XYZ file of C-alpha atoms in Angstrom:
452
model
C 208.744 50.002 -37.629
C 207.669 47.549 -34.902
C 211.662 47.760 -34.158
C 211.111 51.838 -33.056
C 208.485 51.509 -30.959
C 209.998 48.713 -29.069
C 213.225 51.160 -28.588
C 210.992 53.938 -27.490
C 209.326 51.621 -25.229
C 213.088 50.077 -23.677
C 213.351 53.887 -23.579
C 210.968 54.343 -21.374
C 210.842 51.297 -19.168
C 214.212 53.042 -17.264
C 212.632 56.245 -15.600
C 210.093 54.049 -15.275
C 211.668 51.492 -13.096
C 213.516 53.576 -11.560
C 210.800 56.255 -10.232
C 209.029 52.975 -9.624
C 212.142 52.125 -7.288
C 212.427 55.217 -5.620
C 208.392 55.125 -4.906
C 208.870 52.226 -2.896
C 212.101 54.031 -0.720
C 209.966 56.939 0.140
C 206.553 54.499 1.309
C 208.557 52.272 3.894
C 210.198 52.365 6.556
C 213.908 53.740 6.677
C 216.435 52.491 8.785
C 218.684 54.978 10.067
C 221.408 53.378 11.642
C 222.539 55.653 14.422
C 226.049 55.515 13.721
C 225.307 57.068 10.428
C 224.392 60.059 11.496
C 226.765 60.170 15.031
C 229.702 60.110 13.657
C 230.067 62.042 10.787
C 228.282 65.052 12.322
C 231.003 64.609 15.286
C 233.502 64.840 12.633
C 232.218 68.373 11.391
C 232.680 69.482 14.913
C 236.150 68.742 15.010
C 236.580 65.606 16.671
C 238.753 63.086 14.787
C 237.775 59.764 13.646
C 239.555 56.507 14.934
C 241.290 59.138 18.114
C 237.850 61.195 18.952
C 235.156 58.199 18.498
C 235.834 54.415 18.289
C 234.995 53.400 14.644
C 235.687 49.893 13.527
C 235.128 50.525 9.891
C 236.881 51.998 7.078
C 236.462 55.203 6.255
C 235.519 56.164 2.871
C 230.853 56.201 3.159
C 231.967 58.592 6.589
C 233.833 61.036 4.676
C 231.013 61.098 1.858
C 228.251 61.844 4.408
C 230.829 64.732 6.033
C 230.462 66.514 2.647
C 226.893 66.388 3.232
C 226.362 67.258 5.915
C 228.376 70.329 6.024
C 226.585 71.168 3.054
C 222.834 70.483 4.327
C 223.554 69.723 7.858
C 223.073 66.828 9.406
C 219.629 65.558 9.737
C 216.705 63.223 8.911
C 216.294 64.568 6.000
C 219.499 64.495 4.741
C 220.210 60.951 5.636
C 216.980 59.393 3.694
C 217.701 61.557 0.289
C 221.317 60.732 0.344
C 220.612 56.753 0.811
C 217.545 56.776 -1.811
C 220.770 58.871 -4.199
C 222.679 55.798 -3.604
C 220.255 53.259 -3.936
C 219.530 54.911 -7.629
C 222.898 55.544 -8.697
C 223.241 52.107 -8.094
C 220.583 51.344 -10.786
C 221.871 52.975 -13.124
C 225.727 51.709 -12.587
C 223.852 48.158 -12.901
C 222.027 49.882 -15.947
C 225.551 50.709 -17.245
C 227.366 48.168 -16.718
C 225.112 45.421 -18.177
C 223.918 47.171 -21.291
C 227.802 47.988 -22.049
C 228.834 44.450 -21.108
C 225.402 42.897 -23.324
C 222.784 45.219 -24.067
C 219.754 46.800 -23.029
C 217.016 44.381 -22.921
C 219.190 42.040 -20.827
C 220.355 45.478 -18.396
C 216.461 46.891 -17.871
C 215.521 42.317 -17.230
C 218.917 42.551 -14.360
C 216.943 46.184 -12.935
C 213.785 44.795 -12.823
C 214.998 41.317 -10.798
C 217.321 44.073 -8.009
C 214.661 46.312 -7.696
C 212.508 42.746 -5.615
C 216.243 41.644 -4.113
C 217.412 44.752 -3.239
C 213.683 45.718 -1.333
C 214.125 41.647 0.587
C 217.276 42.584 1.502
C 216.645 46.074 3.782
C 218.182 48.340 0.450
C 216.057 50.950 2.393
C 218.548 52.096 5.053
C 222.017 53.474 5.402
C 225.319 51.422 5.998
C 228.665 50.526 4.894
C 227.486 47.495 2.551
C 225.146 50.057 0.476
C 228.182 50.903 -1.017
C 230.112 48.106 -1.807
C 227.879 46.553 -3.938
C 227.984 49.240 -7.256
C 231.860 50.407 -6.506
C 233.123 46.445 -6.921
C 230.539 46.285 -10.087
C 232.665 49.106 -11.698
C 235.503 47.212 -10.645
C 234.491 44.277 -12.359
C 232.945 46.489 -15.389
C 236.521 47.805 -15.801
C 238.273 44.261 -15.388
C 236.613 42.792 -18.010
C 237.420 46.434 -19.997
C 241.183 45.285 -19.615
C 241.172 48.714 -17.324
C 243.019 47.104 -14.663
C 244.146 50.389 -12.599
C 240.664 51.932 -12.906
C 239.383 48.467 -11.908
C 241.512 48.320 -9.087
C 241.006 51.656 -8.077
C 237.151 50.848 -7.798
C 237.981 48.170 -5.546
C 240.324 50.059 -3.054
C 237.350 52.803 -2.221
C 235.465 49.363 -1.909
C 237.826 48.686 0.378
C 238.064 52.042 2.165
C 234.237 51.988 2.562
C 234.401 48.428 4.538
C 236.844 45.755 4.891
C 234.363 42.918 4.196
C 235.130 44.307 -0.069
C 238.150 41.503 0.953
C 235.814 38.512 -0.343
C 236.111 39.448 -3.303
C 239.614 39.472 -3.795
C 238.938 35.030 -5.318
C 236.271 36.326 -7.811
C 239.062 39.142 -8.669
C 241.786 35.829 -9.029
C 239.625 34.342 -10.753
C 239.177 36.709 -13.787
C 242.643 37.374 -13.957
C 243.437 33.420 -14.045
C 245.633 32.920 -17.613
C 247.682 34.640 -19.426
C 249.992 37.884 -18.133
C 248.330 37.127 -14.882
C 250.924 38.729 -12.656
C 250.914 42.020 -15.058
C 246.957 42.099 -14.293
C 247.182 42.010 -10.937
C 250.071 45.062 -11.010
C 248.082 47.170 -12.179
C 245.257 46.102 -10.256
C 247.307 46.232 -7.399
C 248.489 50.245 -7.849
C 244.534 50.885 -8.888
C 244.014 50.045 -5.181
C 246.484 51.813 -3.288
C 246.041 54.929 -4.812
C 242.979 55.702 -2.300
C 243.994 53.410 0.779
C 247.941 55.212 0.214
C 246.084 58.672 0.790
C 244.177 57.773 3.666
C 247.156 55.968 5.173
C 249.138 59.942 4.320
C 246.106 62.180 5.263
C 245.809 60.114 8.737
C 249.849 60.135 9.358
C 250.187 63.523 8.964
C 246.854 64.025 11.494
C 248.693 62.090 13.927
C 245.889 59.399 13.966
C 247.253 57.074 12.014
C 247.895 54.409 14.788
C 244.511 54.395 16.075
C 243.010 54.048 12.417
C 245.195 50.658 12.370
C 243.504 49.333 15.964
C 239.990 49.981 15.547
C 239.608 49.268 11.805
C 241.617 46.681 11.365
C 242.958 45.009 14.899
C 239.830 45.427 16.421
C 237.629 46.045 13.953
C 238.949 42.763 11.487
C 240.498 40.288 14.852
C 238.348 41.261 17.485
C 235.141 42.233 16.808
C 233.517 39.255 14.509
C 234.962 37.306 17.259
C 233.589 39.139 20.798
C 230.183 37.401 21.992
C 227.107 39.147 21.380
C 228.755 40.229 17.683
C 228.196 36.894 16.778
C 224.245 35.911 16.019
C 224.203 32.707 13.418
C 220.518 32.557 11.579
C 217.841 29.862 12.363
C 217.430 26.958 9.796
C 214.194 29.437 9.196
C 216.664 32.716 8.487
C 218.791 30.346 6.479
C 215.656 28.758 4.273
C 214.029 32.502 3.505
C 217.642 34.903 3.369
C 219.258 31.939 0.835
C 216.285 31.674 -1.043
C 216.689 34.669 -3.614
C 220.307 33.866 -4.035
C 218.926 29.738 -5.394
C 217.996 31.765 -8.603
C 221.915 31.425 -9.411
C 221.644 27.821 -9.154
C 219.871 26.451 -12.564
C 222.191 28.619 -14.775
C 225.635 26.983 -12.274
C 223.999 23.924 -13.882
C 223.295 24.498 -16.797
C 226.023 27.314 -18.065
C 228.669 27.018 -14.675
C 231.792 27.368 -17.565
C 230.370 30.918 -19.497
C 229.007 32.324 -15.981
C 230.673 31.357 -13.099
C 232.836 34.414 -12.400
C 229.742 36.043 -11.870
C 228.011 33.553 -9.544
C 231.575 33.253 -7.735
C 230.807 37.314 -7.458
C 227.554 37.123 -6.512
C 228.166 34.167 -3.479
C 231.141 36.366 -2.247
C 229.123 39.714 -2.127
C 226.759 37.552 0.996
C 229.846 36.695 2.667
C 229.813 39.634 4.788
C 226.580 38.282 6.433
C 229.362 36.211 8.202
C 229.592 35.969 11.952
C 226.300 38.791 12.479
C 223.244 37.217 9.985
C 221.261 40.582 8.758
C 219.645 40.603 5.236
C 221.153 43.923 4.338
C 224.979 42.297 5.009
C 223.760 40.478 1.887
C 223.761 43.742 -0.421
C 226.785 43.915 -1.910
C 226.614 40.641 -3.826
C 222.997 42.049 -5.340
C 224.260 43.154 -8.385
C 225.953 39.839 -9.490
C 223.332 38.166 -8.591
C 220.820 40.001 -10.545
C 222.636 40.088 -13.663
C 222.439 36.314 -13.199
C 219.457 36.639 -13.720
C 218.602 38.951 -15.856
C 220.811 37.069 -18.235
C 217.553 34.144 -18.077
C 214.724 36.577 -18.206
C 216.387 38.491 -21.086
C 216.813 35.010 -23.336
C 220.467 35.640 -23.102
C 220.613 32.366 -21.390
C 218.776 29.259 -22.322
C 217.280 26.922 -19.607
C 215.425 24.287 -20.283
C 212.734 21.549 -18.765
C 213.088 21.441 -14.535
C 215.929 23.881 -14.447
C 213.741 26.556 -16.468
C 211.098 25.748 -13.570
C 213.331 26.075 -10.897
C 214.396 29.204 -11.943
C 210.671 30.692 -12.391
C 210.146 29.382 -9.159
C 212.839 31.323 -7.746
C 212.128 34.644 -8.788
C 208.697 34.113 -7.722
C 210.062 33.429 -4.513
C 211.574 36.861 -4.800
C 208.857 38.699 -6.022
C 206.688 37.550 -3.492
C 209.150 38.175 -0.245
C 210.125 41.857 -1.411
C 205.832 42.384 -1.530
C 206.364 40.628 1.934
C 208.629 43.355 2.667
C 207.338 46.243 1.296
C 203.119 45.155 3.171
C 205.569 45.126 6.617
C 206.905 48.234 6.194
C 204.859 50.287 4.510
C 203.846 53.535 5.960
C 205.185 52.674 9.090
C 207.942 54.908 11.554
C 211.330 54.996 10.323
C 213.225 52.840 12.197
C 215.966 55.045 14.945
C 213.794 57.710 14.188
C 210.447 57.042 15.703
C 208.355 59.595 17.337
C 210.114 59.105 20.438
C 213.301 59.572 19.545
C 212.450 62.693 17.532
C 210.888 64.072 20.709
C 213.423 63.583 22.846
C 215.958 65.275 20.933
C 213.163 68.067 21.011
C 212.997 67.531 24.679
C 216.871 67.732 24.516
C 216.675 71.363 22.970
C 214.650 72.043 25.603
C 216.334 71.136 28.517
C 219.774 72.718 26.900
C 221.501 75.632 25.338
C 223.733 75.047 22.569
C 227.520 74.340 23.633
C 225.682 72.436 26.665
C 227.267 68.930 26.883
C 225.357 65.659 27.106
C 226.120 62.359 27.991
C 223.735 59.350 26.135
C 223.767 56.333 28.493
C 222.326 52.350 26.549
C 220.989 54.413 23.800
C 221.368 55.859 19.920
C 224.069 57.592 19.476
C 222.218 59.621 16.662
C 220.394 61.820 19.701
C 223.658 64.112 19.359
C 223.246 64.788 15.805
C 219.450 65.107 16.061
C 219.424 67.390 19.400
C 222.749 69.502 18.284
C 224.476 68.718 21.350
C 227.994 67.414 21.820
C 228.847 64.513 24.067
C 230.564 65.113 27.528
C 233.033 62.212 27.453
C 235.676 62.442 24.801
C 236.374 59.599 23.031
C 232.793 58.864 22.248
C 232.684 54.645 22.893
C 229.754 52.483 21.385
C 228.420 51.126 25.169
C 228.568 47.379 23.969
C 229.858 44.478 25.428
C 233.104 43.841 22.797
C 233.158 47.714 23.247
C 233.526 47.839 27.274
C 236.302 45.847 28.495
C 236.690 46.607 32.826
C 239.616 49.164 31.473
C 237.445 50.892 29.651
C 234.245 51.427 32.271
C 236.632 52.581 34.584
C 238.163 55.222 31.479
C 234.972 56.101 30.494
C 233.832 56.718 34.183
C 236.581 58.423 35.379
C 236.504 61.095 31.727
C 232.627 61.660 32.953
C 233.356 62.489 36.209
C 235.766 64.808 34.928
C 232.782 67.026 32.884
C 229.817 66.367 34.465
C 227.103 66.303 31.305
C 223.887 69.043 32.216
C 221.891 65.708 31.615
C 221.597 62.302 30.562
C 219.765 60.985 28.448
C 219.200 57.013 28.289
C 216.542 54.008 27.811
C 215.586 51.585 30.827
C 218.205 48.416 30.708
C 216.572 45.525 29.391
C 216.976 41.274 30.890
C 218.582 40.002 27.201
C 220.253 41.975 23.534
C 222.371 44.647 23.156
C 220.460 46.437 25.405
C 221.341 44.281 28.855
C 225.008 45.217 29.266
C 225.448 47.527 31.678
C 228.609 49.110 32.643
C 229.063 48.599 36.102
C 231.451 51.591 36.646
C 229.654 53.855 34.307
C 226.459 53.561 35.727
C 226.925 53.763 39.256
C 228.619 57.341 38.560
C 225.859 58.587 36.415
C 222.983 57.711 39.415
C 225.065 59.030 42.005
C 224.920 61.740 40.004
C 221.838 62.282 38.325
C 218.254 61.731 39.247
C 215.159 61.301 36.892
C 213.575 64.809 35.376
C 211.112 63.691 32.450
C 210.189 59.894 30.905
C 209.308 60.123 27.243
C 206.889 58.143 25.743
C 207.560 55.313 28.712
C 211.484 54.444 27.458
C 213.535 57.488 26.794
C 214.747 58.676 30.734
C 215.780 62.632 31.150
C 217.969 63.015 34.090
C 219.651 65.720 35.715
C 221.889 66.266 38.747
C 220.475 66.658 42.201
C 220.411 69.645 43.185
């Protein structure tokens, strides 16, 4: 009787956890990175990725979003719902993997720890990192089940989502180490080559393979991480706050390192994408593995004693406190990059133009193209950031602008410091020569029209 009651409680806990996670996401500020709206929108309109749009990442997430926008349109609600579905699917993948490799009790404790970790590390948003965690966790699961081809396929999808999936490979080699190492790696390699080969063949047929190799690898892997402005190392305080939740693995490393070193290693490797640009959402790929380590302790699967148990509980409480602080600071706040001023500006663009008119966004969010359903006047679209805009690019974009002057220019004022302080001289010189201010929205966005 008691056993049946316990099982019923466990069956109810999963939907309660999922519902609670979703409710938190709905009630807190969402981060709609502009590229997640702009890039799939332009591809949907016939622009070719990497040739017509400078993209420094591999394309799987963008193509996934493209399908969503094709069916439901591109807009704030669509990107939010898609992101929340990804988060809930991540929850379900964690529950499935842990319950199969351990048991349902461990799976529920893992989820109860993953939710606050996800919240603290900016899980309420959409970027390439948010999809890496569940894909690599599935790869780990299939390795444990000795289905190496499928495991490789999952890692291949992760790599085609973001190049930082390579950080996980030392953990994969460790899992394979020992008997039949070469056979396992061969099967794994055959799996991950499937999505990579398909992508290369399709891009070759589209005539954009050289563009893809340049932007995603030569630029994205070698130039971008070393570029001035892209490098953003944290302060001592940021390091302590950011790494404190991850320290939950240290007591397990001390007490049970031989048995659980693979999980700990994957958790550490999963956060390496935060280097060199230290932002919390870059920790997302490692969170499922960190949560599993914690779930094993909370469920009693790993028994810590003495000071190790005390340290673990202290770190666990720290995760909950940091999560509540994140909820409090973002509770019922405007969504980032979708603030009322941004939406109002998109509406003003609609009023000032007709369908088919071309616009140009200067020093502001490229998502305004998608939000206003207006196309850029300059093709290709290159982010107006210092590491993209060499003098050669500045002159090129300025010349293309003159070939097809936009009906309006939308801009935000340049600042003295930060990313928005970079001012392409040739481009801004051309715009200010031909355009003047027509409207100012919320003292933040300017709409410029041609001189009459």
